[in-house]
Structures are given as structure tokens and as C-alpha cells.
Amino acid sequence: NREAIVRVHDFYSRDPRFSFILLPENVGKRKAQIAAIGQSSGDLVLNVDSDSTIACDVVSKLASKMRNPEVGAVMGQLTASNRSDTWLTKLIDMEYWLACNEERAAQARFGAVMCCCGPCAMYRRSALVSLLDQYETQLFRGKPSNFGEDRHLTILMLKAGFRTEYVPDAVVATVVPDRLKPYLCQQLRWARSTFRDTFLALPLLRGLNRFITLDVVGQNVGPLLLALSVVTGLAHFIMSATVPWWTILMIVSMTMIRCSVVALHSRQLRFLGFVLHTPINL
């Protein structure tokens, strides 16, 4: 969409503080990152997605965490910039809060955040340079991979022996889908990355804390068990013409408990409404 950014480019191209790299054609996020990293010279590299806006203190807060030479990558907290638009954006904003302040926060206690998300992630340049060949040449079903860049790069950092961290007060707002179809397409793309890169990272888990192993297994097995329960319930209904109330009751009960615990943890009653996300998840 080069035509859409011409005015921005023309305005900032005259400012000596900025250097623009215009590739001949759209070759995807991975190639663009590699081109930028190759021409960079700073100790730290900040990746911000084009639909994201960072708070004024994000760079300093992330850089502070990178003072530890063992840290190779760090991410901030994600919020939905358009969360007030629709019921779906409100749910996604809550989903992001959960992903950051429960999942990533828990993983960060062991220095092993499994995915430093694209909207705002800072990397140690010296570590990046040593990993670029592996990053660039990743294949999926015999073809160059064109998805899952953030998770793969994070796993490469962990494999290289670096810590990956989370900074909850480094806040970045990103645009989220406001319609169901684009959201489901996004989630399917992310799910492919999660299953593929987790499988590739299995040898890595032996060197990490046992909690991380349990967490990763749960993240991958949980959705499969949920899908199995739904399929089993449908089969029961088709074959016996009776409603599988125990299956429905179990899913509803676990959802209510989950949302109540989060509402208590966050001290925000809005998370009781996150029960509406369950049908989407199913």
C-alpha cells in the first residue's frame, strides 16, 4: 500500500533522524525486518507493527529491561486501540489483557516468554544478527514460511540461550478486527504458528522450567480437548437425539469460574462479560 504512505514518507524523508528502506515489492514482514536490521547500527532494535501506537515512555521502559545482557527480547502490554467500537473489539481487548497479564507475565517469571508479539517488541541487535540466517530460511511444507514471524523469532532467542521478558507498564495500543470473519482468519493464522513452532520448540523445553513445559503443553492440548468435547457432544446428540447436558454444563462452569477469577484478579467486573468469547472460541 505504498500510495497510502507517500505523504508520510515525503514529510519525514527530509528529517536526517530517519532512514527509509523502500523495497521494490512487498516481500512480507520477515524480509522487511531483515532488510532493516541489516542497515541498523544501534544496540537495540524496536519492532512496531504499522497499526500500533506506543506510549511515550515505552522505549525507555523496554530498554531498561535490556540492561541485563542475558535478555535477548522483551515485549510490552497490548491493548486494543479501537476497543470501544464493537462488542467484538471489547472482547479482544480483554483477551489481550489475559494473554499479557496472565500468560506472558507468568512465563516472564522464568525468563521465557514464548512469543514476543509484533505490535511492540525490542530485540538485542547482536543476538538478532546471529539468528537472521535461521530466521530467514524457515520453511513450512517445503516453502518459505510467511506467517508466525514473532513466535519463531522468540523461540530462536530462547534456543540461543537468551531470556525473553515482559514489561506490563510499557503499553502499546493496536488496531484489532471489528468483524468476526477477519478475526477468525487471524486466529487461524496464529493457531497454525502456535502448533507449528511449539512442535519445533519441543527440544527447547527440556532446558526450561517445568512450569513452562506444563504451560506450553496446556496451551496446545487444551484447544484440542475442547474441540474433542464439542465433536463428542454433537455425535451424542445425533446418535441418541438427547442433549449432552453434562458436556454443556462442564464448559459453562469452567468458563464462569475462569471469568470470575480474572475479574477478581484484575478488579474489573467487565471480565465477567468475557463468557461471550467462549462460543467464538468453540
PDB file of C-alpha atoms in Angstrom:
ATOM      1  CA  ASN A   1       0.000   0.000   0.000  1.00  0.00           C
ATOM      2  CA  ARG A   2       2.817   2.380  -0.886  1.00  0.00           C
ATOM      3  CA  GLU A   3       0.418   5.011  -2.259  1.00  0.00           C
ATOM      4  CA  ALA A   4      -1.170   5.321   1.183  1.00  0.00           C
ATOM      5  CA  ILE A   5       2.116   6.214   2.887  1.00  0.00           C
ATOM      6  CA  VAL A   6       3.640   8.572   0.307  1.00  0.00           C
ATOM      7  CA  ARG A   7       2.693  11.705   2.265  1.00  0.00           C
ATOM      8  CA  VAL A   8       4.165  10.345   5.473  1.00  0.00           C
ATOM      9  CA  HIS A   9       7.335   9.288   3.683  1.00  0.00           C
ATOM     10  CA  ASP A  10       7.752  12.619   1.905  1.00  0.00           C
ATOM     11  CA  PHE A  11       7.348  14.537   5.164  1.00  0.00           C
ATOM     12  CA  TYR A  12       9.864  12.528   7.211  1.00  0.00           C
ATOM     13  CA  SER A  13      12.351  11.737   4.440  1.00  0.00           C
ATOM     14  CA  ARG A  14      13.769  15.266   4.796  1.00  0.00           C
ATOM     15  CA  ASP A  15      14.450  14.679   8.504  1.00  0.00           C
ATOM     16  CA  PRO A  16      18.040  13.398   8.985  1.00  0.00           C
ATOM     17  CA  ARG A  17      16.980  11.370  12.031  1.00  0.00           C
ATOM     18  CA  PHE A  18      15.043   8.939   9.816  1.00  0.00           C
ATOM     19  CA  SER A  19      16.228   6.438   7.239  1.00  0.00           C
ATOM     20  CA  PHE A  20      13.673   4.776   4.966  1.00  0.00           C
ATOM     21  CA  ILE A  21      14.092   1.477   3.155  1.00  0.00           C
ATOM     22  CA  LEU A  22      11.691   1.103   0.224  1.00  0.00           C
ATOM     23  CA  LEU A  23      11.860  -2.429  -1.139  1.00  0.00           C
ATOM     24  CA  PRO A  24      10.975  -2.893  -4.845  1.00  0.00           C
ATOM     25  CA  GLU A  25       7.942  -5.017  -3.969  1.00  0.00           C
ATOM     26  CA  ASN A  26       6.012  -6.372  -0.991  1.00  0.00           C
ATOM     27  CA  VAL A  27       8.006  -9.391   0.176  1.00  0.00           C
ATOM     28  CA  GLY A  28       6.430  -9.765   3.617  1.00  0.00           C
ATOM     29  CA  LYS A  29       7.250  -8.804   7.171  1.00  0.00           C
ATOM     30  CA  ARG A  30      10.197 -11.178   7.581  1.00  0.00           C
ATOM     31  CA  LYS A  31      12.146  -9.834   4.598  1.00  0.00           C
ATOM     32  CA  ALA A  32      11.353  -6.257   5.593  1.00  0.00           C
ATOM     33  CA  GLN A  33      12.661  -6.855   9.117  1.00  0.00           C
ATOM     34  CA  ILE A  34      15.845  -8.436   7.806  1.00  0.00           C
ATOM     35  CA  ALA A  35      16.449  -5.519   5.437  1.00  0.00           C
ATOM     36  CA  ALA A  36      16.047  -3.017   8.289  1.00  0.00           C
ATOM     37  CA  ILE A  37      18.179  -4.974  10.764  1.00  0.00           C
ATOM     38  CA  GLY A  38      20.932  -5.280   8.159  1.00  0.00           C
ATOM     39  CA  GLN A  39      21.158  -1.486   7.867  1.00  0.00           C
ATOM     40  CA  SER A  40      20.806  -0.762  11.586  1.00  0.00           C
ATOM     41  CA  SER A  41      23.659   0.113  13.916  1.00  0.00           C
ATOM     42  CA  GLY A  42      22.140   0.526  17.385  1.00  0.00           C
ATOM     43  CA  ASP A  43      22.476  -1.976  20.212  1.00  0.00           C
ATOM     44  CA  LEU A  44      18.701  -2.434  20.365  1.00  0.00           C
ATOM     45  CA  VAL A  45      16.070  -2.905  17.659  1.00  0.00           C
ATOM     46  CA  LEU A  46      12.421  -1.976  18.264  1.00  0.00           C
ATOM     47  CA  ASN A  47       9.743  -3.637  16.149  1.00  0.00           C
ATOM     48  CA  VAL A  48       6.373  -1.845  15.977  1.00  0.00           C
ATOM     49  CA  ASP A  49       3.576  -3.004  13.679  1.00  0.00           C
ATOM     50  CA  SER A  50       2.145  -0.375  11.340  1.00  0.00           C
ATOM     51  CA  ASP A  51      -1.282  -0.446  13.019  1.00  0.00           C
ATOM     52  CA  SER A  52       0.143   0.117  16.509  1.00  0.00           C
ATOM     53  CA  THR A  53       0.831   3.206  18.626  1.00  0.00           C
ATOM     54  CA  ILE A  54       3.279   3.148  21.524  1.00  0.00           C
ATOM     55  CA  ALA A  55       3.127   5.273  24.677  1.00  0.00           C
ATOM     56  CA  CYS A  56       5.832   7.939  25.036  1.00  0.00           C
ATOM     57  CA  ASP A  57       7.739   6.000  27.704  1.00  0.00           C
ATOM     58  CA  VAL A  58       7.690   2.558  26.054  1.00  0.00           C
ATOM     59  CA  VAL A  59      11.188   2.727  24.543  1.00  0.00           C
ATOM     60  CA  SER A  60      12.844   3.714  27.834  1.00  0.00           C
ATOM     61  CA  LYS A  61      10.955   1.048  29.815  1.00  0.00           C
ATOM     62  CA  LEU A  62      11.816  -1.740  27.383  1.00  0.00           C
ATOM     63  CA  ALA A  63      15.432  -0.561  27.099  1.00  0.00           C
ATOM     64  CA  SER A  64      15.737  -0.605  30.895  1.00  0.00           C
ATOM     65  CA  LYS A  65      14.893  -4.317  30.935  1.00  0.00           C
ATOM     66  CA  MET A  66      17.531  -4.914  28.233  1.00  0.00           C
ATOM     67  CA  ARG A  67      20.323  -3.687  30.535  1.00  0.00           C
ATOM     68  CA  ASN A  68      20.589  -7.295  31.626  1.00  0.00           C
ATOM     69  CA  PRO A  69      22.906  -8.861  28.981  1.00  0.00           C
ATOM     70  CA  GLU A  70      21.084 -12.193  29.364  1.00  0.00           C
ATOM     71  CA  VAL A  71      17.869 -10.682  27.933  1.00  0.00           C
ATOM     72  CA  GLY A  72      17.555 -11.055  24.172  1.00  0.00           C
ATOM     73  CA  ALA A  73      13.977  -9.834  23.641  1.00  0.00           C
ATOM     74  CA  VAL A  74      11.262  -8.034  25.575  1.00  0.00           C
ATOM     75  CA  MET A  75       7.652  -7.092  24.845  1.00  0.00           C
ATOM     76  CA  GLY A  76       5.164  -4.580  26.245  1.00  0.00           C
ATOM     77  CA  GLN A  77       1.496  -4.857  27.170  1.00  0.00           C
ATOM     78  CA  LEU A  78      -1.021  -4.872  24.312  1.00  0.00           C
ATOM     79  CA  THR A  79      -4.352  -3.079  24.344  1.00  0.00           C
ATOM     80  CA  ALA A  80      -6.951  -2.622  21.606  1.00  0.00           C
ATOM     81  CA  SER A  81      -6.916   0.995  20.397  1.00  0.00           C
ATOM     82  CA  ASN A  82     -10.427   0.545  18.927  1.00  0.00           C
ATOM     83  CA  ARG A  83     -11.809  -1.444  21.889  1.00  0.00           C
ATOM     84  CA  SER A  84     -14.922   0.747  22.201  1.00  0.00           C
ATOM     85  CA  ASP A  85     -16.025   0.198  18.572  1.00  0.00           C
ATOM     86  CA  THR A  86     -17.950  -3.103  18.776  1.00  0.00           C
ATOM     87  CA  TRP A  87     -18.756  -5.948  21.148  1.00  0.00           C
ATOM     88  CA  LEU A  88     -16.011  -7.979  19.435  1.00  0.00           C
ATOM     89  CA  THR A  89     -13.275  -5.379  19.963  1.00  0.00           C
ATOM     90  CA  LYS A  90     -14.236  -5.215  23.650  1.00  0.00           C
ATOM     91  CA  LEU A  91     -13.798  -8.996  23.911  1.00  0.00           C
ATOM     92  CA  ILE A  92     -10.472  -8.912  22.053  1.00  0.00           C
ATOM     93  CA  ASP A  93      -9.186  -6.192  24.391  1.00  0.00           C
ATOM     94  CA  MET A  94      -9.982  -8.481  27.320  1.00  0.00           C
ATOM     95  CA  GLU A  95      -8.347 -11.383  25.504  1.00  0.00           C
ATOM     96  CA  TYR A  96      -5.161  -9.308  25.094  1.00  0.00           C
ATOM     97  CA  TRP A  97      -5.204  -8.398  28.796  1.00  0.00           C
ATOM     98  CA  LEU A  98      -5.373 -12.090  29.663  1.00  0.00           C
ATOM     99  CA  ALA A  99      -2.637 -13.040  27.199  1.00  0.00           C
ATOM    100  CA  CYS A 100      -0.307 -10.357  28.575  1.00  0.00           C
ATOM    101  CA  ASN A 101      -1.038 -10.142  32.286  1.00  0.00           C
ATOM    102  CA  GLU A 102      -1.573 -13.816  32.951  1.00  0.00           C
ATOM    103  CA  GLU A 103       0.170 -15.885  30.271  1.00  0.00           C
ATOM    104  CA  ARG A 104       3.154 -13.654  29.419  1.00  0.00           C
ATOM    105  CA  ALA A 105       3.517 -12.396  32.987  1.00  0.00           C
ATOM    106  CA  ALA A 106       3.693 -15.969  34.286  1.00  0.00           C
ATOM    107  CA  GLN A 107       6.206 -17.025  31.629  1.00  0.00           C
ATOM    108  CA  ALA A 108       8.318 -13.923  32.331  1.00  0.00           C
ATOM    109  CA  ARG A 109       8.859 -15.085  35.926  1.00  0.00           C
ATOM    110  CA  PHE A 110      11.052 -17.786  34.374  1.00  0.00           C
ATOM    111  CA  GLY A 111      12.581 -15.548  31.689  1.00  0.00           C
ATOM    112  CA  ALA A 112      10.855 -17.494  28.920  1.00  0.00           C
ATOM    113  CA  VAL A 113       8.057 -15.537  27.262  1.00  0.00           C
ATOM    114  CA  MET A 114       7.212 -17.870  24.378  1.00  0.00           C
ATOM    115  CA  CYS A 115       6.096 -15.163  21.940  1.00  0.00           C
ATOM    116  CA  CYS A 116       7.175 -11.510  21.967  1.00  0.00           C
ATOM    117  CA  CYS A 117       4.297 -10.050  19.972  1.00  0.00           C
ATOM    118  CA  GLY A 118       4.801  -7.949  16.838  1.00  0.00           C
ATOM    119  CA  PRO A 119       2.946  -4.770  17.854  1.00  0.00           C
ATOM    120  CA  CYS A 120       5.794  -3.894  20.215  1.00  0.00           C
ATOM    121  CA  ALA A 121       8.921  -5.986  20.797  1.00  0.00           C
ATOM    122  CA  MET A 122      12.529  -4.961  21.423  1.00  0.00           C
ATOM    123  CA  TYR A 123      15.471  -7.179  20.489  1.00  0.00           C
ATOM    124  CA  ARG A 124      19.193  -7.178  21.176  1.00  0.00           C
ATOM    125  CA  ARG A 125      20.766  -6.481  17.800  1.00  0.00           C
ATOM    126  CA  SER A 126      23.862  -8.652  18.352  1.00  0.00           C
ATOM    127  CA  ALA A 127      21.586 -11.625  19.073  1.00  0.00           C
ATOM    128  CA  LEU A 128      19.378 -10.860  16.073  1.00  0.00           C
ATOM    129  CA  VAL A 129      22.306 -10.746  13.664  1.00  0.00           C
ATOM    130  CA  SER A 130      23.462 -14.204  14.768  1.00  0.00           C
ATOM    131  CA  LEU A 131      19.961 -15.637  14.193  1.00  0.00           C
ATOM    132  CA  LEU A 132      18.986 -13.995  10.898  1.00  0.00           C
ATOM    133  CA  ASP A 133      20.032 -16.916   8.689  1.00  0.00           C
ATOM    134  CA  GLN A 134      17.831 -19.337  10.647  1.00  0.00           C
ATOM    135  CA  TYR A 135      15.022 -16.789  10.727  1.00  0.00           C
ATOM    136  CA  GLU A 136      15.135 -16.076   7.002  1.00  0.00           C
ATOM    137  CA  THR A 137      15.362 -19.678   5.829  1.00  0.00           C
ATOM    138  CA  GLN A 138      12.489 -21.161   7.853  1.00  0.00           C
ATOM    139  CA  LEU A 139      10.353 -23.468   5.696  1.00  0.00           C
ATOM    140  CA  PHE A 140       6.790 -24.691   6.088  1.00  0.00           C
ATOM    141  CA  ARG A 141       5.750 -27.693   3.977  1.00  0.00           C
ATOM    142  CA  GLY A 142       8.823 -27.166   1.800  1.00  0.00           C
ATOM    143  CA  LYS A 143       8.148 -23.485   1.074  1.00  0.00           C
ATOM    144  CA  PRO A 144       9.479 -20.291   2.713  1.00  0.00           C
ATOM    145  CA  SER A 145       7.320 -19.510   5.735  1.00  0.00           C
ATOM    146  CA  ASN A 146       5.164 -16.382   5.510  1.00  0.00           C
ATOM    147  CA  PHE A 147       3.494 -16.455   8.949  1.00  0.00           C
ATOM    148  CA  GLY A 148       4.374 -16.801  12.622  1.00  0.00           C
ATOM    149  CA  GLU A 149       7.384 -14.468  12.495  1.00  0.00           C
ATOM    150  CA  ASP A 150       7.089 -13.208  16.083  1.00  0.00           C
ATOM    151  CA  ARG A 151       6.837 -16.616  17.739  1.00  0.00           C
ATOM    152  CA  HIS A 152       9.592 -18.137  15.621  1.00  0.00           C
ATOM    153  CA  LEU A 153      12.000 -15.281  16.337  1.00  0.00           C
ATOM    154  CA  THR A 154      11.260 -15.520  20.071  1.00  0.00           C
ATOM    155  CA  ILE A 155      11.898 -19.272  20.096  1.00  0.00           C
ATOM    156  CA  LEU A 156      15.181 -18.747  18.247  1.00  0.00           C
ATOM    157  CA  MET A 157      16.192 -16.300  21.004  1.00  0.00           C
ATOM    158  CA  LEU A 158      15.384 -18.885  23.685  1.00  0.00           C
ATOM    159  CA  LYS A 159      17.253 -21.611  21.804  1.00  0.00           C
ATOM    160  CA  ALA A 160      20.302 -19.318  21.653  1.00  0.00           C
ATOM    161  CA  GLY A 161      20.252 -19.109  25.459  1.00  0.00           C
ATOM    162  CA  PHE A 162      18.754 -15.632  25.895  1.00  0.00           C
ATOM    163  CA  ARG A 163      15.954 -14.675  28.274  1.00  0.00           C
ATOM    164  CA  THR A 164      12.725 -13.205  26.913  1.00  0.00           C
ATOM    165  CA  GLU A 165      10.807 -10.803  29.166  1.00  0.00           C
ATOM    166  CA  TYR A 166       7.545  -8.887  29.560  1.00  0.00           C
ATOM    167  CA  VAL A 167       7.129  -5.290  30.789  1.00  0.00           C
ATOM    168  CA  PRO A 168       3.487  -4.695  31.851  1.00  0.00           C
ATOM    169  CA  ASP A 169       3.737  -0.897  32.108  1.00  0.00           C
ATOM    170  CA  ALA A 170       5.117  -0.460  28.574  1.00  0.00           C
ATOM    171  CA  VAL A 171       1.741  -0.044  26.883  1.00  0.00           C
ATOM    172  CA  VAL A 172       1.078  -0.252  23.143  1.00  0.00           C
ATOM    173  CA  ALA A 173      -2.336   0.160  21.507  1.00  0.00           C
ATOM    174  CA  THR A 174      -3.020  -1.825  18.356  1.00  0.00           C
ATOM    175  CA  VAL A 175      -5.976  -1.995  15.968  1.00  0.00           C
ATOM    176  CA  VAL A 176      -7.931  -5.261  16.270  1.00  0.00           C
ATOM    177  CA  PRO A 177     -10.533  -6.777  13.910  1.00  0.00           C
ATOM    178  CA  ASP A 178     -14.046  -5.399  14.440  1.00  0.00           C
ATOM    179  CA  ARG A 179     -15.796  -8.121  12.441  1.00  0.00           C
ATOM    180  CA  LEU A 180     -15.969 -11.842  13.122  1.00  0.00           C
ATOM    181  CA  LYS A 181     -14.674 -13.185   9.782  1.00  0.00           C
ATOM    182  CA  PRO A 182     -11.352 -11.246   9.761  1.00  0.00           C
ATOM    183  CA  TYR A 183     -10.898 -12.108  13.428  1.00  0.00           C
ATOM    184  CA  LEU A 184     -11.359 -15.840  12.835  1.00  0.00           C
ATOM    185  CA  CYS A 185      -8.929 -15.705   9.883  1.00  0.00           C
ATOM    186  CA  GLN A 186      -6.375 -14.004  12.125  1.00  0.00           C
ATOM    187  CA  GLN A 187      -6.869 -16.568  14.891  1.00  0.00           C
ATOM    188  CA  LEU A 188      -6.482 -19.497  12.483  1.00  0.00           C
ATOM    189  CA  ARG A 189      -3.225 -17.998  11.194  1.00  0.00           C
ATOM    190  CA  TRP A 190      -1.942 -17.550  14.735  1.00  0.00           C
ATOM    191  CA  ALA A 191      -3.036 -21.074  15.696  1.00  0.00           C
ATOM    192  CA  ARG A 192      -1.026 -22.541  12.816  1.00  0.00           C
ATOM    193  CA  SER A 193       2.025 -20.687  14.091  1.00  0.00           C
ATOM    194  CA  THR A 194       1.439 -21.813  17.689  1.00  0.00           C
ATOM    195  CA  PHE A 195       1.151 -25.508  16.813  1.00  0.00           C
ATOM    196  CA  ARG A 196       3.984 -25.486  14.277  1.00  0.00           C
ATOM    197  CA  ASP A 197       6.542 -23.532  16.281  1.00  0.00           C
ATOM    198  CA  THR A 198       5.697 -25.245  19.566  1.00  0.00           C
ATOM    199  CA  PHE A 199       6.399 -28.576  17.897  1.00  0.00           C
ATOM    200  CA  LEU A 200       9.740 -27.222  16.666  1.00  0.00           C
ATOM    201  CA  ALA A 201      10.498 -25.919  20.171  1.00  0.00           C
ATOM    202  CA  LEU A 202       9.918 -29.226  21.991  1.00  0.00           C
ATOM    203  CA  PRO A 203      13.680 -29.921  22.414  1.00  0.00           C
ATOM    204  CA  LEU A 204      13.980 -26.449  23.958  1.00  0.00           C
ATOM    205  CA  LEU A 205      11.506 -27.246  26.740  1.00  0.00           C
ATOM    206  CA  ARG A 206      13.905 -29.676  28.428  1.00  0.00           C
ATOM    207  CA  GLY A 207      16.176 -26.777  29.349  1.00  0.00           C
ATOM    208  CA  LEU A 208      13.389 -24.539  30.666  1.00  0.00           C
ATOM    209  CA  ASN A 209      11.454 -24.572  33.920  1.00  0.00           C
ATOM    210  CA  ARG A 210       8.909 -27.381  34.287  1.00  0.00           C
ATOM    211  CA  PHE A 211       6.143 -24.810  34.651  1.00  0.00           C
ATOM    212  CA  ILE A 212       6.894 -23.562  31.129  1.00  0.00           C
ATOM    213  CA  THR A 213       6.624 -27.130  29.808  1.00  0.00           C
ATOM    214  CA  LEU A 214       3.269 -27.565  31.560  1.00  0.00           C
ATOM    215  CA  ASP A 215       2.112 -24.161  30.278  1.00  0.00           C
ATOM    216  CA  VAL A 216       3.082 -24.884  26.670  1.00  0.00           C
ATOM    217  CA  VAL A 217       1.527 -28.358  26.718  1.00  0.00           C
ATOM    218  CA  GLY A 218      -1.665 -26.936  28.212  1.00  0.00           C
ATOM    219  CA  GLN A 219      -1.876 -24.196  25.584  1.00  0.00           C
ATOM    220  CA  ASN A 220      -1.690 -26.751  22.792  1.00  0.00           C
ATOM    221  CA  VAL A 221      -3.605 -29.689  24.249  1.00  0.00           C
ATOM    222  CA  GLY A 222      -6.380 -27.555  25.786  1.00  0.00           C
ATOM    223  CA  PRO A 223      -7.932 -26.381  22.500  1.00  0.00           C
ATOM    224  CA  LEU A 224      -7.723 -29.913  21.088  1.00  0.00           C
ATOM    225  CA  LEU A 225      -9.558 -31.346  24.104  1.00  0.00           C
ATOM    226  CA  LEU A 226     -12.162 -28.588  23.835  1.00  0.00           C
ATOM    227  CA  ALA A 227     -12.686 -29.410  20.154  1.00  0.00           C
ATOM    228  CA  LEU A 228     -12.929 -33.111  21.005  1.00  0.00           C
ATOM    229  CA  SER A 229     -15.574 -32.438  23.642  1.00  0.00           C
ATOM    230  CA  VAL A 230     -17.651 -30.429  21.156  1.00  0.00           C
ATOM    231  CA  VAL A 231     -17.398 -33.134  18.479  1.00  0.00           C
ATOM    232  CA  THR A 232     -18.267 -35.813  21.049  1.00  0.00           C
ATOM    233  CA  GLY A 233     -21.272 -33.778  22.214  1.00  0.00           C
ATOM    234  CA  LEU A 234     -22.523 -33.355  18.650  1.00  0.00           C
ATOM    235  CA  ALA A 235     -22.089 -37.069  17.971  1.00  0.00           C
ATOM    236  CA  HIS A 236     -24.016 -37.871  21.154  1.00  0.00           C
ATOM    237  CA  PHE A 237     -26.844 -35.569  20.068  1.00  0.00           C
ATOM    238  CA  ILE A 238     -27.003 -37.044  16.550  1.00  0.00           C
ATOM    239  CA  MET A 239     -26.899 -40.666  17.672  1.00  0.00           C
ATOM    240  CA  SER A 240     -29.179 -40.508  20.699  1.00  0.00           C
ATOM    241  CA  ALA A 241     -31.301 -37.412  19.966  1.00  0.00           C
ATOM    242  CA  THR A 242     -30.633 -36.228  23.526  1.00  0.00           C
ATOM    243  CA  VAL A 243     -28.819 -33.082  24.595  1.00  0.00           C
ATOM    244  CA  PRO A 244     -25.373 -33.756  26.208  1.00  0.00           C
ATOM    245  CA  TRP A 245     -26.120 -31.618  29.246  1.00  0.00           C
ATOM    246  CA  TRP A 246     -23.036 -32.713  31.181  1.00  0.00           C
ATOM    247  CA  THR A 247     -20.746 -31.517  28.398  1.00  0.00           C
ATOM    248  CA  ILE A 248     -22.557 -28.180  28.168  1.00  0.00           C
ATOM    249  CA  LEU A 249     -22.631 -27.779  31.950  1.00  0.00           C
ATOM    250  CA  MET A 250     -18.901 -28.504  32.240  1.00  0.00           C
ATOM    251  CA  ILE A 251     -17.941 -25.949  29.568  1.00  0.00           C
ATOM    252  CA  VAL A 252     -20.245 -23.291  31.065  1.00  0.00           C
ATOM    253  CA  SER A 253     -18.994 -23.951  34.610  1.00  0.00           C
ATOM    254  CA  MET A 254     -15.308 -23.748  33.635  1.00  0.00           C
ATOM    255  CA  THR A 255     -15.988 -20.556  31.678  1.00  0.00           C
ATOM    256  CA  MET A 256     -17.777 -18.913  34.625  1.00  0.00           C
ATOM    257  CA  ILE A 257     -15.021 -19.897  37.057  1.00  0.00           C
ATOM    258  CA  ARG A 258     -12.339 -18.646  34.668  1.00  0.00           C
ATOM    259  CA  CYS A 259     -14.009 -15.269  34.128  1.00  0.00           C
ATOM    260  CA  SER A 260     -14.763 -14.805  37.832  1.00  0.00           C
ATOM    261  CA  VAL A 261     -11.137 -15.463  38.791  1.00  0.00           C
ATOM    262  CA  VAL A 262      -9.918 -12.959  36.185  1.00  0.00           C
ATOM    263  CA  ALA A 263     -12.455 -10.340  37.304  1.00  0.00           C
ATOM    264  CA  LEU A 264     -11.175 -10.764  40.870  1.00  0.00           C
ATOM    265  CA  HIS A 265      -7.516 -10.692  39.790  1.00  0.00           C
ATOM    266  CA  SER A 266      -7.919  -7.575  37.644  1.00  0.00           C
ATOM    267  CA  ARG A 267     -10.530  -5.941  39.903  1.00  0.00           C
ATOM    268  CA  GLN A 268     -12.566  -5.261  36.761  1.00  0.00           C
ATOM    269  CA  LEU A 269     -16.145  -6.523  36.511  1.00  0.00           C
ATOM    270  CA  ARG A 270     -16.015  -6.270  32.715  1.00  0.00           C
ATOM    271  CA  PHE A 271     -14.257  -9.637  32.610  1.00  0.00           C
ATOM    272  CA  LEU A 272     -17.497 -11.349  33.646  1.00  0.00           C
ATOM    273  CA  GLY A 273     -18.634 -10.477  30.108  1.00  0.00           C
ATOM    274  CA  PHE A 274     -15.721 -12.471  28.677  1.00  0.00           C
ATOM    275  CA  VAL A 275     -18.014 -15.530  28.848  1.00  0.00           C
ATOM    276  CA  LEU A 276     -19.273 -14.338  25.439  1.00  0.00           C
ATOM    277  CA  HIS A 277     -15.891 -15.246  23.995  1.00  0.00           C
ATOM    278  CA  THR A 278     -16.480 -18.957  24.620  1.00  0.00           C
ATOM    279  CA  PRO A 279     -18.835 -19.520  21.623  1.00  0.00           C
ATOM    280  CA  ILE A 280     -16.240 -17.781  19.402  1.00  0.00           C
ATOM    281  CA  ASN A 281     -13.513 -19.965  20.873  1.00  0.00           C
ATOM    282  CA  LEU A 282     -15.592 -23.068  20.193  1.00  0.00           C
TER     283      LEU A 282
END
